[in-house]
Short mmCIF file of C-alpha atoms in Angstrom, two decimals:
data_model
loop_
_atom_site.label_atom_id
_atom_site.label_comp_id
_atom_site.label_asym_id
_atom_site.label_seq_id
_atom_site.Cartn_x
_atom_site.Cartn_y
_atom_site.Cartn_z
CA UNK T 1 10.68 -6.57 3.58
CA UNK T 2 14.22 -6.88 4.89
CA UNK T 3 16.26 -9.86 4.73
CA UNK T 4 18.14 -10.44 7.79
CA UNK T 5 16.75 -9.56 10.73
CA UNK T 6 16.77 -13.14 12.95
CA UNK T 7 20.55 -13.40 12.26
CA UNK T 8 21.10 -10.08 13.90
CA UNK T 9 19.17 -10.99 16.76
CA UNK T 10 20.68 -14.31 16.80
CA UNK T 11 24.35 -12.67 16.42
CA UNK T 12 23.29 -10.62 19.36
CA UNK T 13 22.11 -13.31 21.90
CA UNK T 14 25.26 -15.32 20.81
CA UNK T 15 27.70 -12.59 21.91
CA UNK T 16 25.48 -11.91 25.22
CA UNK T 17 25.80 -15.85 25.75
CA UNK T 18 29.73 -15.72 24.92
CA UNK T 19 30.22 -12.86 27.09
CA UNK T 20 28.55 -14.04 29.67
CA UNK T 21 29.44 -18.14 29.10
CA UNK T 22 33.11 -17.52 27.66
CA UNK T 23 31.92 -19.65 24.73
CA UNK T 24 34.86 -19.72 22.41
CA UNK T 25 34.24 -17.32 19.48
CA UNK T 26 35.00 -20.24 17.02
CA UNK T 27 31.87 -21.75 18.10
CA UNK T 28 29.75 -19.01 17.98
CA UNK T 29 30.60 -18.72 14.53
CA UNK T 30 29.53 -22.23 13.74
CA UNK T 31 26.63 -21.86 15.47
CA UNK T 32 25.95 -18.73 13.66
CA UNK T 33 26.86 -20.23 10.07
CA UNK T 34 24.32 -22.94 11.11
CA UNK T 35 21.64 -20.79 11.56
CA UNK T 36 22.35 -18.94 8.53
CA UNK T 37 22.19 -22.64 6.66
CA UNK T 38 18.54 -23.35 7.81
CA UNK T 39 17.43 -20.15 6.74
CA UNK T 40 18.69 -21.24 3.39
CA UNK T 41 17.33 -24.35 3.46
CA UNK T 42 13.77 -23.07 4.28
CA UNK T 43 14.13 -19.77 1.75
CA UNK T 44 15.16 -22.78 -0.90
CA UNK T 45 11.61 -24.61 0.13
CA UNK T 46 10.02 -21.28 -0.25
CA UNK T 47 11.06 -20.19 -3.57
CA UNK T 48 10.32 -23.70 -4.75
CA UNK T 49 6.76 -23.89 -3.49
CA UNK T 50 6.04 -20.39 -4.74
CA UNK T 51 7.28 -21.80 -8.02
CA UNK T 52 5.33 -25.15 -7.89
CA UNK T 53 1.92 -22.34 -7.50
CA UNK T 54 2.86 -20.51 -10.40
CA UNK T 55 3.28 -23.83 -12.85
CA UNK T 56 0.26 -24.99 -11.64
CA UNK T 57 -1.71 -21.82 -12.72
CA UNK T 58 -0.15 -21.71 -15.73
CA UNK T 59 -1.41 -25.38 -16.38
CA UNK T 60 -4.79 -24.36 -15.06
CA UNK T 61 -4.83 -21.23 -17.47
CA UNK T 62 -3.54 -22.77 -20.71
CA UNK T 63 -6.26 -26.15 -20.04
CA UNK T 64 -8.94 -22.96 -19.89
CA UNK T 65 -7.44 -21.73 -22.82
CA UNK T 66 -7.52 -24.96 -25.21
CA UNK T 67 -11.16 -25.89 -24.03
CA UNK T 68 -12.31 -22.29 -24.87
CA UNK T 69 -10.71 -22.79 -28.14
CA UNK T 70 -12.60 -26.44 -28.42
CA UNK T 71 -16.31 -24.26 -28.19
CA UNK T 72 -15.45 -21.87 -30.53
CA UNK T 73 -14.49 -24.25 -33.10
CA UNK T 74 -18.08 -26.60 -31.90
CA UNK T 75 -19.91 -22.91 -32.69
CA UNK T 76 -18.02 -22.78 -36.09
CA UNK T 77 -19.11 -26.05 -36.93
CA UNK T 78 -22.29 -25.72 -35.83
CA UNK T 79 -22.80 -22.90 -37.81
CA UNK T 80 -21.51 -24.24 -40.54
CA UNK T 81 -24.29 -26.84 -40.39
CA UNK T 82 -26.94 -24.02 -40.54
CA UNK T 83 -27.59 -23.83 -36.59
CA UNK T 84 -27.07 -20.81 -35.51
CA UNK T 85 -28.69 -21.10 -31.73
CA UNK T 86 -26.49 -24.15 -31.27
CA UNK T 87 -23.41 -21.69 -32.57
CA UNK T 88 -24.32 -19.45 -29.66
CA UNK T 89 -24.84 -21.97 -26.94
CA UNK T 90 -21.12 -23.25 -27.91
CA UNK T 91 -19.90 -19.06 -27.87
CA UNK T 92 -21.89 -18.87 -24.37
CA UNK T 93 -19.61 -21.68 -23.51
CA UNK T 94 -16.91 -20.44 -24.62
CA UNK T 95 -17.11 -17.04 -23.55
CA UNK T 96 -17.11 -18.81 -19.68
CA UNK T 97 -13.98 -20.21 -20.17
CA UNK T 98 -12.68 -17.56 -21.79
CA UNK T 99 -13.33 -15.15 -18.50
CA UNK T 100 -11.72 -17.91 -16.82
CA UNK T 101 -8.50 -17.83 -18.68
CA UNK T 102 -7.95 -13.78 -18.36
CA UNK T 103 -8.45 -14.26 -14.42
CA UNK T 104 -5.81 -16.95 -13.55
CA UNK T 105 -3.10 -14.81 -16.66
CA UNK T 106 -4.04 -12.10 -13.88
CA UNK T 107 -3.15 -14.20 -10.94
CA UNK T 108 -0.03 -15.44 -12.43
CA UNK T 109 1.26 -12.33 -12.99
CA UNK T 110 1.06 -11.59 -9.33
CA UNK T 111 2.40 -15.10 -8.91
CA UNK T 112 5.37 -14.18 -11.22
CA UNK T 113 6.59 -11.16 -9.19
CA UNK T 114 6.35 -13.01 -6.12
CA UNK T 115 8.43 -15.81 -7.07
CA UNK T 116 10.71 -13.10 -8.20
CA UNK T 117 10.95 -11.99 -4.62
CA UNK T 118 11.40 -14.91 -2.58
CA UNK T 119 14.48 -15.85 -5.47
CA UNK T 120 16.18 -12.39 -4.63
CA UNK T 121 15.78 -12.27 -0.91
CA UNK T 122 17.61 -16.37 -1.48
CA UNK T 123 20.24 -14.64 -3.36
CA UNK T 124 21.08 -12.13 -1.12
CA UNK T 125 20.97 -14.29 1.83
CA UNK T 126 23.47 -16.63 -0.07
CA UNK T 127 25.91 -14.08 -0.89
CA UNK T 128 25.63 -13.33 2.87
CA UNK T 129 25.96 -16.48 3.95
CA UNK T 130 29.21 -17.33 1.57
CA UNK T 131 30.48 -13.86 2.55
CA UNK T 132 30.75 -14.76 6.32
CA UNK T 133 31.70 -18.45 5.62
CA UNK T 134 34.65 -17.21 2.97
CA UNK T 135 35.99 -14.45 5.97
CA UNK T 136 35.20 -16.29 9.09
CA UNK T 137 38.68 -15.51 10.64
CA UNK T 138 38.48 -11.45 10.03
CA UNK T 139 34.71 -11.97 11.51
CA UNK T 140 36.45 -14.04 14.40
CA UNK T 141 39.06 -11.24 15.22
CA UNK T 142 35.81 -8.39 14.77
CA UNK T 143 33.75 -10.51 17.38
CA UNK T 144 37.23 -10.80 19.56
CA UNK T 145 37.49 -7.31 19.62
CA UNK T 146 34.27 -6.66 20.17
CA UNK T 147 33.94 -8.55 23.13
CA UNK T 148 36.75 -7.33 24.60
CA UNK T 149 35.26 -3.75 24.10
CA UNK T 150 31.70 -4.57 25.11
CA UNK T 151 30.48 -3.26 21.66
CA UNK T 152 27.66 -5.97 20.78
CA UNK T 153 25.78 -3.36 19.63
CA UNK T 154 27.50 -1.87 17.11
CA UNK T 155 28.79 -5.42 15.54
CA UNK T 156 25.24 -6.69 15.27
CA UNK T 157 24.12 -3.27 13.61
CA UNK T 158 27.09 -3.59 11.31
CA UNK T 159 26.12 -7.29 9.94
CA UNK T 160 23.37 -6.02 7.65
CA UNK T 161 21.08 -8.62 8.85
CA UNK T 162 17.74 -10.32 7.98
CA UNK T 163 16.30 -13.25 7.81
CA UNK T 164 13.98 -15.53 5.45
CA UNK T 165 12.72 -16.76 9.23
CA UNK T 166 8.77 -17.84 8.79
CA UNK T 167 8.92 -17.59 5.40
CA UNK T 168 6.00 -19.47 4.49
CA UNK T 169 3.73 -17.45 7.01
CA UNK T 170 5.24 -14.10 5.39
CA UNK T 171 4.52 -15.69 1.42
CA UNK T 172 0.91 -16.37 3.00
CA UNK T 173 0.03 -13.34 4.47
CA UNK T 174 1.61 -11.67 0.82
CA UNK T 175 -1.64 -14.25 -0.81
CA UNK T 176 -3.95 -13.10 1.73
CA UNK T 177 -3.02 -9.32 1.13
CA UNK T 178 -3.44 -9.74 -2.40
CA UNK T 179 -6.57 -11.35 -2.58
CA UNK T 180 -7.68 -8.39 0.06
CA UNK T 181 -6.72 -5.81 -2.39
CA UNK T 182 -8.49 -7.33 -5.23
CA UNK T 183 -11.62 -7.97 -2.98
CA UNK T 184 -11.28 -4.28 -2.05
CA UNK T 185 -10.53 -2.90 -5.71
CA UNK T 186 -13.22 -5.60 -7.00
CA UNK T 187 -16.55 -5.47 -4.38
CA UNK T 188 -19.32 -8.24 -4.91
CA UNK T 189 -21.78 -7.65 -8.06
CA UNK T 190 -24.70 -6.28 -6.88
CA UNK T 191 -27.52 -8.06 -8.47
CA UNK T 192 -28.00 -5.37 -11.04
CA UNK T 193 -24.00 -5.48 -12.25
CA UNK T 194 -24.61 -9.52 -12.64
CA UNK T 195 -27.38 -8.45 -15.17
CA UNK T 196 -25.19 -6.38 -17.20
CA UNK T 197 -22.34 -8.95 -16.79
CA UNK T 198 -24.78 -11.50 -18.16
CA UNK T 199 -26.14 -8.93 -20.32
CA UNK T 200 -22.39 -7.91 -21.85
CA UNK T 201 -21.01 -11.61 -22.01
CA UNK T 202 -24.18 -12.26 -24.37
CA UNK T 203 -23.44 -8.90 -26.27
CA UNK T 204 -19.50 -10.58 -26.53
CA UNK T 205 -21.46 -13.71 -27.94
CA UNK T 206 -23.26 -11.88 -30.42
CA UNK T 207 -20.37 -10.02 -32.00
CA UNK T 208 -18.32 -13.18 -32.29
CA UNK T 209 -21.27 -15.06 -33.94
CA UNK T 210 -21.64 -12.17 -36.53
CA UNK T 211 -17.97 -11.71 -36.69
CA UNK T 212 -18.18 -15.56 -38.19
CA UNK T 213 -21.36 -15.23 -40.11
CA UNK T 214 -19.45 -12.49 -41.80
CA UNK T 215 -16.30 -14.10 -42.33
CA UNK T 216 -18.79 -17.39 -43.95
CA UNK T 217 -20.27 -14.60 -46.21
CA UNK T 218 -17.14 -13.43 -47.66
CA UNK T 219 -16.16 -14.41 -51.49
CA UNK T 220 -13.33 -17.04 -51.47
CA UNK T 221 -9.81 -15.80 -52.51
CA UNK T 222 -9.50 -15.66 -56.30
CA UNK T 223 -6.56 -17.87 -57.99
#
């Protein structure tokens, strides 16, 4: 995804307009630095939403997390009280949750590298940004000359330009994409896969039931 596309076409229809208008160049600089200054401000709103998604489902995960660990421990009491169907119940439980918890660590790890986007597409618009603030006069003389030599071609080519325009729409569409892959990678169950879903989660119940029936069974640590 490049990064500063609108403020090359904005560059462009400014020096149309001030070729056309005589703006002074000084002002088409401003104007320019202006645009430049709400892309920032909506690439800062961005990165902080995108950030705001990712804390939340890492709250939602680790709450999954501690309530599957509440089960297992209700299953280790409750076989520790000699009722073993109520020990698999709270497993069955727990195994729920558990499937809960390794979808959303998925999610925020496609979260995580899209936060990491949005933050380096700000940074490189705000070295652009400070670039053309901290040299306005040599831009000023480039635009001068450029003018004079009809060239608005070649000066908006040579600007490097992008933008973080639409932003939100572009983070969306990134979601939607995502979500389309994993539909596409991960088809609905047919009825017989839900059977062996069921069928494996119960196997997964089992094994830690035995696994602590074992561990019960075990001779305690000599002194």
């Amino acid at each position: 995804m490049e990064l500063f596309n609108r403020v090359g076409r904005v560059l462009k229809s400014q020096l149309t307009h001030w070729q056309q208008q005589q703006e002074a160049p000084e002002d088409l600089l401003e104007r320019l630095l202006g645009e430049m200054e709400l892309e920032l401000i909506e690439l800062r709103r961005a990165l902080a939403q995108t950030i705001a998604t990712f804390k939340s489902t890492e709250r939602q995960r680790d709450a999954q997390q501690l309530i599957a660990q509440r089960w297992y421990e209700k299953a280790q009491a409750a076989l520790d009280r000699g009722n073993e169907q109520l020990a698999r119940e709270a497993l069955g439980q727990r195994q729920s949750y558990q499937s809960h918890t390794e979808a959303l660590g998925k999610s925020l790890g496609e979260q995580r590298a899209l936060v990491e986007q949005v933050r380096g597409q700000l940074q490189k618009l705000e070295r652009k940004y400070l670039e053309l603030k901290s040299q306005k006069n040599l831009y000023l003389a480039r635009l001068k000359s450029a003018i004079a030599a009809q060239k608005i071609e070649e000066i908006a080519g040579n600007l490097d330009n992008a933008s973080a325009s639409s932003l939100f729409e572009r983070i969306e569409t990134k979601i939607l994409e995502l979500e389309a892959e994993r539909e596409l990678l991960n088809p609905p169950p047919s009825p017989l896969d839900k059977k062996f879903e069921q069928w494996e989660e119960q196997q997964a119940v089992e094994a830690t039931l035995a696994a602590m029936k074992a561990r019960r069974s075990l001779p305690p640590p000599s002194s």
